[in-house]
Structures are given as structure tokens and as C-alpha cells.
Short mmCIF file of C-alpha atoms in Angstrom, two decimals:
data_model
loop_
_atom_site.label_atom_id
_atom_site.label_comp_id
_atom_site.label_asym_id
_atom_site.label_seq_id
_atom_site.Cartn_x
_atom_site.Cartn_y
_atom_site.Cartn_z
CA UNK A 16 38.85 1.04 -0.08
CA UNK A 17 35.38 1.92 -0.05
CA UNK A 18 34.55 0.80 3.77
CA UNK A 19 36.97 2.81 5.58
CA UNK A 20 35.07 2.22 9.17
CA UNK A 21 33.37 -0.44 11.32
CA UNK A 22 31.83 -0.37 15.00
CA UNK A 23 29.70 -2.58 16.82
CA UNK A 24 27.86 -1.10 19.54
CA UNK A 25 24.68 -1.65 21.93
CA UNK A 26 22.98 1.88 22.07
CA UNK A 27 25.95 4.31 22.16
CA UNK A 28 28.48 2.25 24.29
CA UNK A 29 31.04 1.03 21.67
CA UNK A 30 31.66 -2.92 21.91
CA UNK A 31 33.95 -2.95 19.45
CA UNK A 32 35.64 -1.10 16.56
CA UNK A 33 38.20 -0.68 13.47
CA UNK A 34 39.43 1.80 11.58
CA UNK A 35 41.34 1.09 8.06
CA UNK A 36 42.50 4.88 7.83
CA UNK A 37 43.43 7.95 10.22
CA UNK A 38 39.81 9.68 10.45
CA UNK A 39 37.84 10.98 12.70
CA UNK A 40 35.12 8.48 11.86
CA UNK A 41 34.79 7.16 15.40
CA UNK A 42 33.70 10.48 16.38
CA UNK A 43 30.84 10.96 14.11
CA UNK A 44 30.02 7.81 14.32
CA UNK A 45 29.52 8.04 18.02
CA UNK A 46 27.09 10.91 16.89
CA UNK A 47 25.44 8.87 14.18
CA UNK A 48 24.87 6.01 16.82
CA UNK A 49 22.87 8.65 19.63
CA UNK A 50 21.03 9.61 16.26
CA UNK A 51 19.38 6.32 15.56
CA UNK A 52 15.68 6.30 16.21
CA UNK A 53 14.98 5.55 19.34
CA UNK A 54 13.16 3.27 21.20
CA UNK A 55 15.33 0.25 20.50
CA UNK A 56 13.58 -0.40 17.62
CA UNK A 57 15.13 -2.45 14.92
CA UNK A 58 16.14 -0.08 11.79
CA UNK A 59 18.59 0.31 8.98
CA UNK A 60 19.37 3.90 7.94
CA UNK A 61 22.28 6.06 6.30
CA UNK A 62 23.58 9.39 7.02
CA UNK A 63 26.24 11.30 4.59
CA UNK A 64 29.14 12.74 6.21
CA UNK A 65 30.52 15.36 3.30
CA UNK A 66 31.41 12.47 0.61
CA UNK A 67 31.20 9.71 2.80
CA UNK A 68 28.22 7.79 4.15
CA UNK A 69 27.56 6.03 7.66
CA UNK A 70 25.02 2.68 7.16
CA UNK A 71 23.97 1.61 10.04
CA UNK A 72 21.90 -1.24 11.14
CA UNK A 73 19.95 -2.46 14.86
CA UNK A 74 18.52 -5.66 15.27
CA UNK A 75 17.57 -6.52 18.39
CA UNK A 76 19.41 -3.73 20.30
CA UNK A 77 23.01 -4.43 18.70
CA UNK A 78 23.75 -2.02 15.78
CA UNK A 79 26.45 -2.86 13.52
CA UNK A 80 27.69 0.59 11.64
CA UNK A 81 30.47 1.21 8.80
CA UNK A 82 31.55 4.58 7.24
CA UNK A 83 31.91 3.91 3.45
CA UNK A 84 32.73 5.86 0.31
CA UNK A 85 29.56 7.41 -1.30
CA UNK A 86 30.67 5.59 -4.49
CA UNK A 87 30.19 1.92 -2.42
CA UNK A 88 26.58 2.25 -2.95
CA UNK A 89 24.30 0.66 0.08
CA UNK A 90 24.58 -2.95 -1.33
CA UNK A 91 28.06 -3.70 -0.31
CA UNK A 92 27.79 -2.08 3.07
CA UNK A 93 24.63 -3.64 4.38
CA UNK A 94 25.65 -6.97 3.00
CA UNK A 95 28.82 -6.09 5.58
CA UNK A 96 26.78 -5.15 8.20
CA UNK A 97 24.19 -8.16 8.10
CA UNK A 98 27.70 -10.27 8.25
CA UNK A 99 28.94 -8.47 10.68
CA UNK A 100 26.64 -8.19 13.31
CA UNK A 101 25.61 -12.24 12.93
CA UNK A 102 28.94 -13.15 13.47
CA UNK A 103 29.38 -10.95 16.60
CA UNK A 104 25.36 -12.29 17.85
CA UNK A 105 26.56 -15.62 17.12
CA UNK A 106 30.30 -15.14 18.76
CA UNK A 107 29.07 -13.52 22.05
CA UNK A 108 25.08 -13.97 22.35
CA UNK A 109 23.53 -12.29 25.31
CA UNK A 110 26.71 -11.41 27.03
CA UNK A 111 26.76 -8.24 24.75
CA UNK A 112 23.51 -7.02 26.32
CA UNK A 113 25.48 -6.06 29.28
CA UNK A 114 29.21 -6.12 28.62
CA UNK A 115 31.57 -3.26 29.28
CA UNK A 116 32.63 -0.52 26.62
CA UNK A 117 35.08 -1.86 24.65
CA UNK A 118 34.80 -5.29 26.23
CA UNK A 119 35.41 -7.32 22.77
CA UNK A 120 37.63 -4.76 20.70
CA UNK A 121 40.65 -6.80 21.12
CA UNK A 122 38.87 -10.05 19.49
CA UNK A 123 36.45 -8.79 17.13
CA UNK A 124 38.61 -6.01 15.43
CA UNK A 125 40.68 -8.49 14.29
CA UNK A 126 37.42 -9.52 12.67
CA UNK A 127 35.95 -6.51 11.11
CA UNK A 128 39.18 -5.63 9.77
CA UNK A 129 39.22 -8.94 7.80
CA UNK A 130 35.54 -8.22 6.93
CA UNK A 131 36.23 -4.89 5.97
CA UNK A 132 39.00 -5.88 3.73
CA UNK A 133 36.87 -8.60 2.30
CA UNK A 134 33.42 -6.79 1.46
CA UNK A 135 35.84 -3.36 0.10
CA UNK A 136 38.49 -5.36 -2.19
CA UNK A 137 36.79 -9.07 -3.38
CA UNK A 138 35.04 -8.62 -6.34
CA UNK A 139 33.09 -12.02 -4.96
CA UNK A 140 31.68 -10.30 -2.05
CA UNK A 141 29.16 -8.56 -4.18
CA UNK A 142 28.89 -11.11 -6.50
CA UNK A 143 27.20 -13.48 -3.46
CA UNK A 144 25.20 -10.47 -2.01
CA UNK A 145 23.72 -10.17 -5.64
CA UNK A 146 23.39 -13.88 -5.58
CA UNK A 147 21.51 -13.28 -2.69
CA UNK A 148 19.52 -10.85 -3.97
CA UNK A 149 18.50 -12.78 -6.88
CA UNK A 150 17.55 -15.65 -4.45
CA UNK A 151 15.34 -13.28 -2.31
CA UNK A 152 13.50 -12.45 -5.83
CA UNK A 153 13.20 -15.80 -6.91
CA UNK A 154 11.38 -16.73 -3.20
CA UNK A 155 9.22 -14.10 -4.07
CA UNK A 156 8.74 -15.40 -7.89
CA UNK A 157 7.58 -19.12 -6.29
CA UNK A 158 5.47 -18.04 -3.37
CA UNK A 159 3.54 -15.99 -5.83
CA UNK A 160 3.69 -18.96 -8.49
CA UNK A 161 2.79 -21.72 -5.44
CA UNK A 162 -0.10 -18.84 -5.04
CA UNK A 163 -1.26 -19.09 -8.72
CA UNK A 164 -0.67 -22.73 -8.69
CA UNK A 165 -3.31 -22.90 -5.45
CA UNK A 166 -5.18 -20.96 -7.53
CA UNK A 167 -5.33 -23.37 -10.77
CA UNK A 168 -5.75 -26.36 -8.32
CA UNK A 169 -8.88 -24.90 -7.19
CA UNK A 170 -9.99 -24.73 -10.83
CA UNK A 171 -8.48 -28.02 -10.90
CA UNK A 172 -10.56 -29.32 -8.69
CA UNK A 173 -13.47 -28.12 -10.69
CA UNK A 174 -12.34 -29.35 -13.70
CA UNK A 175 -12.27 -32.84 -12.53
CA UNK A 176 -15.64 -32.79 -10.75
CA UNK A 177 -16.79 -31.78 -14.93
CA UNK A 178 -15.06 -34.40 -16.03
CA UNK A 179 -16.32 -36.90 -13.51
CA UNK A 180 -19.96 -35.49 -14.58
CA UNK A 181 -18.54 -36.25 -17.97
CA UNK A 182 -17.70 -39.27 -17.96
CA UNK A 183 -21.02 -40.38 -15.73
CA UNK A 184 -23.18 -38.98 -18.80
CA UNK A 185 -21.14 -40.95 -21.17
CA UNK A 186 -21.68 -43.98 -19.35
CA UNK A 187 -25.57 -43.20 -18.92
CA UNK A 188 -25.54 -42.36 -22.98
CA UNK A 189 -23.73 -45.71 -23.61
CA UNK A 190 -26.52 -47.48 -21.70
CA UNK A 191 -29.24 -45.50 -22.79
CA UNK A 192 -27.84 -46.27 -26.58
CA UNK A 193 -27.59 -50.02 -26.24
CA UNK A 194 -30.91 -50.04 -25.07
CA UNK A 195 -32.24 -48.20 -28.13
CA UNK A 196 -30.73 -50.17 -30.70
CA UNK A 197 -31.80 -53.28 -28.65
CA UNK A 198 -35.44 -51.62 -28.64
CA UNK A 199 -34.79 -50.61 -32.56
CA UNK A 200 -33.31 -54.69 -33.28
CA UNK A 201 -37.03 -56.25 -31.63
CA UNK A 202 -39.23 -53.84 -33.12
CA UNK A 203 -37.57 -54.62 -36.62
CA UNK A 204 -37.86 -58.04 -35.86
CA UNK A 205 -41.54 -57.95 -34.82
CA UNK A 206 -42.29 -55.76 -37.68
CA UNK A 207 -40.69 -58.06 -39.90
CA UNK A 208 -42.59 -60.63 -38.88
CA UNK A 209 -46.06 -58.67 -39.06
CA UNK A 210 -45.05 -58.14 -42.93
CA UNK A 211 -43.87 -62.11 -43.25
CA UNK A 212 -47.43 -62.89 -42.19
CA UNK A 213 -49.46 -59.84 -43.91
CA UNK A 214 -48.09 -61.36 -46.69
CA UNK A 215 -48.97 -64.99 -45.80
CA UNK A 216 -52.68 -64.10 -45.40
CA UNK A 217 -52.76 -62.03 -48.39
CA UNK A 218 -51.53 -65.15 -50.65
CA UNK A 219 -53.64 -67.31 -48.59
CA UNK A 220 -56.59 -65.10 -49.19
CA UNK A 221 -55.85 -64.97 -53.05
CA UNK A 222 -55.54 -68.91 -53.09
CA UNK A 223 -59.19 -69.41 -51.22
CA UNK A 224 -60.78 -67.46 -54.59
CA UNK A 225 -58.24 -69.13 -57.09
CA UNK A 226 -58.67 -72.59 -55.36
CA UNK A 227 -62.67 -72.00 -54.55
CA UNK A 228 -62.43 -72.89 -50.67
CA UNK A 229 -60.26 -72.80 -47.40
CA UNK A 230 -58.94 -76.13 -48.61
CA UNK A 231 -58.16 -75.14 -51.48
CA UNK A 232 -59.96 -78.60 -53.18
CA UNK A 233 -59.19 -77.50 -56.71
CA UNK A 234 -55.60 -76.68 -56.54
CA UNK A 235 -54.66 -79.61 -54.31
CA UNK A 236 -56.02 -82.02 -56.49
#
């Protein structure tokens, strides 16, 4: 059973406790718990007792501790732990900032033995802390995506104000082009028309010496 021992306590007074086998785990523990940093500051650490290892974790003055078998790892236990001490913050709230030693062994025991039993023989229990890992790494993965993505949008952004530029030179070649050809269309038309009567005065000037006059008497007749 690789968590062998469980204790809830605020500082060193023991709120409650369970043991799964006949050690002397309380009493080390008790040392373990006058070892945390102090201050009250909020901490997770591990200490190794020959080839067992105490986890411990404080949040918000409450530490929730376990002895475990060195071969547990730290995943299992702190997954117990962070169960652990939310159920007992959600069970008994600010009444175990000043409650008696011992004051909630006879409930909660009951409770880390089930937890105990739970995180050290279903194979599920680590299954949903990994679970949870992989969730905490894919919140990571899409806050840095959602940064990247802020990041594109930006270039986004500039992209579109090119493309608007775009698209307002298009329209301003589209205009300028119609009015070329239309430009190109009348000065073909008025150049045709300069050649239609070029050659209109060059026949008429070829008749006035064939015909001998601007009537042209001789070819009339």
C-alpha cells in the first residue's frame, strides 16, 4: 500500500489522523510538521524517512501530510493531499483555524482512510491525476496559442488595412483605365476624321487642276 499515513494539522496541533499500519509514523510526522518552513507560508515539500517519504503540503495555514513508500513517486501523494485537504477546507472552513487537537479525528479518519485506500490501490486514481496533468499542459498549450493567435491578429489587422489599400488602388486603376480608353476611343475618332477630310481636300484639290476651276466646269458638264 504505498500511502501508509495521513494527518491533517494546523501548525503542529494534529486535527486529524490515520494510520493503515502499526508505525511510528505519527511521531515523525509530528517532527516533519515543526520542520515546515515557517512563517505560515504556503509550501509543498518532502522529507525521506529511511525508505519511506513524508509529502507534505500548507495552504493557507492547514497542511495536509501522508507518509508513502519511496516507490509511490510524488504524483500519487500530492494528488492525495490536494484531495485531502479540500475536502477537510470545504467540510469544516474556518472552524479549523481554532479547533482543539484532535477535534475532527473521529469524522475525518473515516475519510482519509477511504482516501488513502483509494489514491494507494485504484489504478484510476492516477489515471485522473495524469488526466489532470495533461489538462494543466494543454491550458498552458492554448494560452500560449491564444498568445500567438493575438499575435497573428495584429498582423491581421495589417493585412487587411493592405488589402483595403488594395482594393482602393484597383478601384482608382479601373477608373483611371476607363478614362484612357475613353480618351484613346475620341482621339481615334477625331483622328479619323482629320484623315477622312485630309483626304477630301486632297481629291478636291486634284479635281480643281483636272476640272480647271473650284467648280469644276469641265467635269460637271
Amino acid at each position: 500500500m504505498p500511502i501508509l499515513y495521513a494527518v491533517v494539522a494546523r501548525g503542529a496541533t494534529v486535527l486529524a489522523e490515520h494510520s493503515a499500519a502499526a508505525t511510528n509514523a505519527g511521531a515523525v510526522a509530528r517532527q516533519v510538521l515543526e520542520r515546515l518552513p515557517g512563517g505560515g507560508a504556503d509550501s509543498h515539500v518532502s522529507y525521506t524517512q529511511d525508505r519511506y517519504v513524508f509529502h507534505a503540503k500548507r495552504t493557507d495555514g492547514i497542511t495536509a501530510l501522508c507518509m508513502a513508500d519511496d516507490a509511490a513517486g510524488r504524483r500519487i501523494p500530492f494528488a492525495f493531499l490536494e484531495d485531502i485537504h479540500g475536502k477537510f477546507v470545504k467540510t469544516y472552513g474556518r472552524a479549523a483555524l481554532t479547533a482543539l487537537a484532535y477535534a475532527m479525528n473521529d469524522e475525518f479518519s473515516r475519510v482519509l482512510s477511504q482516501q488513502m485506500d483509494y489514491y494507494s490501490n485504484d489504478p484510476s486514481a492516477d489515471q485522473i491525476n495524469r488526466m489532470r496533468g495533461e489538462i494543466s499542459q494543454v491550458r498552458s498549450v492554448m494560452i500560449d496559442n491564444i498568445d500567438k493567435v493575438l499575435e497573428k491578429g495584429d498582423r491581421l489587422d495589417l493585412l487587411v488595412d493592405k488589402t483595403t489599400t488594395m482594393q482602393g488602388n484597383t478601384v482608382r486603376f479601373k477608373r483611371q483605365a476607363r478614362r484612357y480608353r475613353s480618351t484613346t476611343w475620341w482621339r481615334n475618332v477625331k483622328l479619323t476624321a482629320a484623315l477622312i477630310l485630309l483626304l477630301l481636300v486632297i481629291v478636291y484639290i486634284a479635281l480643281f487642276f483636272v476640272c480647271h476651276g473650284f467648280t469644276l466646269p469641265t467635269c460637271i458638264r
